């Protein structure tokens, strides 16, 4: 796997690309001279984790013919500053999986999420060595 990051301005705005033609923009906060033209790098890590698991879950639930009309994942990360550094890695990450649909089977949803978190999602495998990852599920019927 390979990605490329290209500086867009004379500050902290970057455009990233990978195997697709879609560009991702990152930027620093205005407090450090950024211009809010992209997501922050640590937000991108949370988005990567959430989207990795979301793809797994949708793939599994499609195979099980679950009629999902709305699906979203909220990732909330706690960070702690390392002593004698400016680094603030995630120490806890909580994912909330929110579903809406017709006749959704809660047991199938829970199983799909469990499989993603424990077997399929490489982002989870990468981050769980450094942070405690938890999740919960909310299901609304249509």
Short mmCIF file of C-alpha atoms in Angstrom, two decimals:
data_model
loop_
_atom_site.label_atom_id
_atom_site.label_comp_id
_atom_site.label_asym_id
_atom_site.label_seq_id
_atom_site.Cartn_x
_atom_site.Cartn_y
_atom_site.Cartn_z
CA UNK A 1 0.00 0.00 0.00
CA UNK A 2 1.26 3.43 -0.87
CA UNK A 3 -0.13 6.96 -0.50
CA UNK A 4 1.17 10.35 -1.60
CA UNK A 5 0.81 13.64 0.23
CA UNK A 6 1.27 16.92 -1.71
CA UNK A 7 1.49 20.32 -0.08
CA UNK A 8 -1.24 22.64 -1.43
CA UNK A 9 -0.34 25.98 0.15
CA UNK A 10 2.53 27.55 2.04
CA UNK A 11 1.10 26.44 5.39
CA UNK A 12 -0.37 23.05 6.40
CA UNK A 13 -2.93 22.17 3.72
CA UNK A 14 -2.12 18.86 2.03
CA UNK A 15 -3.84 16.73 -0.59
CA UNK A 16 -3.50 13.00 -0.20
CA UNK A 17 -4.09 10.29 -2.75
CA UNK A 18 -3.96 6.53 -2.77
CA UNK A 19 -5.23 3.74 -4.97
CA UNK A 20 -8.47 5.55 -5.91
CA UNK A 21 -8.79 8.83 -7.78
CA UNK A 22 -10.43 10.49 -4.77
CA UNK A 23 -8.36 13.15 -3.02
CA UNK A 24 -8.37 13.66 0.74
CA UNK A 25 -7.47 17.03 2.21
CA UNK A 26 -5.79 17.55 5.57
CA UNK A 27 -4.94 20.82 7.27
CA UNK A 28 -3.86 22.29 10.54
CA UNK A 29 -6.01 24.39 12.84
CA UNK A 30 -6.05 28.19 12.50
CA UNK A 31 -4.34 28.37 15.91
CA UNK A 32 -1.13 27.02 14.34
CA UNK A 33 -1.52 28.79 10.99
CA UNK A 34 -3.75 26.31 9.15
CA UNK A 35 -6.76 27.36 7.09
CA UNK A 36 -9.37 24.67 7.89
CA UNK A 37 -9.21 23.29 4.34
CA UNK A 38 -9.18 19.67 5.46
CA UNK A 39 -9.56 17.26 8.35
CA UNK A 40 -6.93 17.01 11.04
CA UNK A 41 -4.61 14.00 10.83
CA UNK A 42 -5.86 12.49 14.09
CA UNK A 43 -9.47 12.87 12.91
CA UNK A 44 -8.43 10.99 9.79
CA UNK A 45 -7.19 8.11 11.95
CA UNK A 46 -10.61 7.90 13.62
CA UNK A 47 -12.31 8.09 10.21
CA UNK A 48 -10.09 5.28 8.96
CA UNK A 49 -11.05 3.05 11.88
CA UNK A 50 -14.76 3.86 11.56
CA UNK A 51 -14.84 3.38 7.79
CA UNK A 52 -12.82 0.15 7.91
CA UNK A 53 -15.32 -1.40 10.29
CA UNK A 54 -18.32 0.15 8.50
CA UNK A 55 -17.32 -1.46 5.21
CA UNK A 56 -17.02 -4.85 6.91
CA UNK A 57 -20.38 -4.48 8.62
CA UNK A 58 -22.20 -3.44 5.44
CA UNK A 59 -20.64 -6.31 3.48
CA UNK A 60 -21.71 -8.84 6.10
CA UNK A 61 -25.22 -7.44 6.51
CA UNK A 62 -25.82 -7.25 2.75
CA UNK A 63 -25.01 -10.96 2.53
CA UNK A 64 -27.57 -11.53 5.28
CA UNK A 65 -30.17 -9.48 3.36
CA UNK A 66 -30.62 -6.88 6.07
CA UNK A 67 -32.53 -3.84 4.75
CA UNK A 68 -30.49 -0.92 6.07
CA UNK A 69 -31.98 2.49 5.24
CA UNK A 70 -29.52 4.55 7.28
CA UNK A 71 -26.18 3.68 8.80
CA UNK A 72 -23.57 5.79 10.47
CA UNK A 73 -20.63 5.31 12.80
CA UNK A 74 -19.55 7.89 15.35
CA UNK A 75 -15.97 7.56 16.56
CA UNK A 76 -15.00 9.34 19.77
CA UNK A 77 -11.38 9.25 20.85
CA UNK A 78 -9.71 10.24 24.11
CA UNK A 79 -6.12 11.40 23.88
CA UNK A 80 -3.46 11.81 26.54
CA UNK A 81 -0.29 13.82 26.16
CA UNK A 82 2.90 11.80 26.50
CA UNK A 83 5.31 13.08 29.11
CA UNK A 84 8.08 15.37 27.81
CA UNK A 85 6.58 15.47 24.28
CA UNK A 86 3.87 17.23 22.31
CA UNK A 87 2.45 13.86 21.21
CA UNK A 88 -1.12 13.01 22.20
CA UNK A 89 -1.96 9.47 21.09
CA UNK A 90 -5.39 7.94 21.47
CA UNK A 91 -5.78 5.97 24.68
CA UNK A 92 -9.49 5.17 24.31
CA UNK A 93 -11.71 5.01 21.24
CA UNK A 94 -15.44 4.40 21.36
CA UNK A 95 -17.50 3.62 18.26
CA UNK A 96 -21.26 4.05 18.15
CA UNK A 97 -22.89 2.13 15.31
CA UNK A 98 -26.30 3.60 14.42
CA UNK A 99 -28.70 1.70 12.18
CA UNK A 100 -32.14 2.28 10.80
CA UNK A 101 -34.01 -0.11 8.59
CA UNK A 102 -36.86 -2.49 7.99
CA UNK A 103 -37.01 -5.57 10.20
CA UNK A 104 -33.37 -5.41 11.20
CA UNK A 105 -32.15 -8.42 13.15
CA UNK A 106 -30.25 -7.18 16.19
CA UNK A 107 -28.35 -10.44 16.58
CA UNK A 108 -27.10 -10.25 12.98
CA UNK A 109 -26.00 -6.66 13.49
CA UNK A 110 -24.14 -7.49 16.70
CA UNK A 111 -22.48 -10.48 15.05
CA UNK A 112 -21.41 -8.39 12.03
CA UNK A 113 -19.84 -5.75 14.25
CA UNK A 114 -18.14 -8.39 16.39
CA UNK A 115 -16.66 -10.07 13.31
CA UNK A 116 -15.41 -6.75 12.01
CA UNK A 117 -13.80 -5.74 15.29
CA UNK A 118 -12.29 -9.15 16.08
CA UNK A 119 -11.53 -10.70 12.70
CA UNK A 120 -11.67 -8.42 9.65
CA UNK A 121 -10.86 -4.76 10.35
CA UNK A 122 -7.12 -4.14 9.96
CA UNK A 123 -7.46 -0.62 11.38
CA UNK A 124 -8.82 -2.10 14.61
CA UNK A 125 -5.90 -4.52 14.75
CA UNK A 126 -3.48 -1.62 14.27
CA UNK A 127 -4.99 0.72 16.85
CA UNK A 128 -6.07 -1.73 19.56
CA UNK A 129 -2.43 -2.33 20.47
CA UNK A 130 -2.27 1.30 21.64
CA UNK A 131 -5.82 2.22 22.64
CA UNK A 132 -8.77 0.53 24.25
CA UNK A 133 -11.50 0.25 21.61
CA UNK A 134 -15.12 -0.19 22.67
CA UNK A 135 -18.43 0.07 20.85
CA UNK A 136 -22.16 0.17 21.24
CA UNK A 137 -25.10 -0.21 18.87
CA UNK A 138 -28.27 1.80 18.34
CA UNK A 139 -31.05 0.40 16.14
CA UNK A 140 -34.09 2.35 15.00
CA UNK A 141 -36.92 0.73 13.10
CA UNK A 142 -38.53 2.47 10.17
#
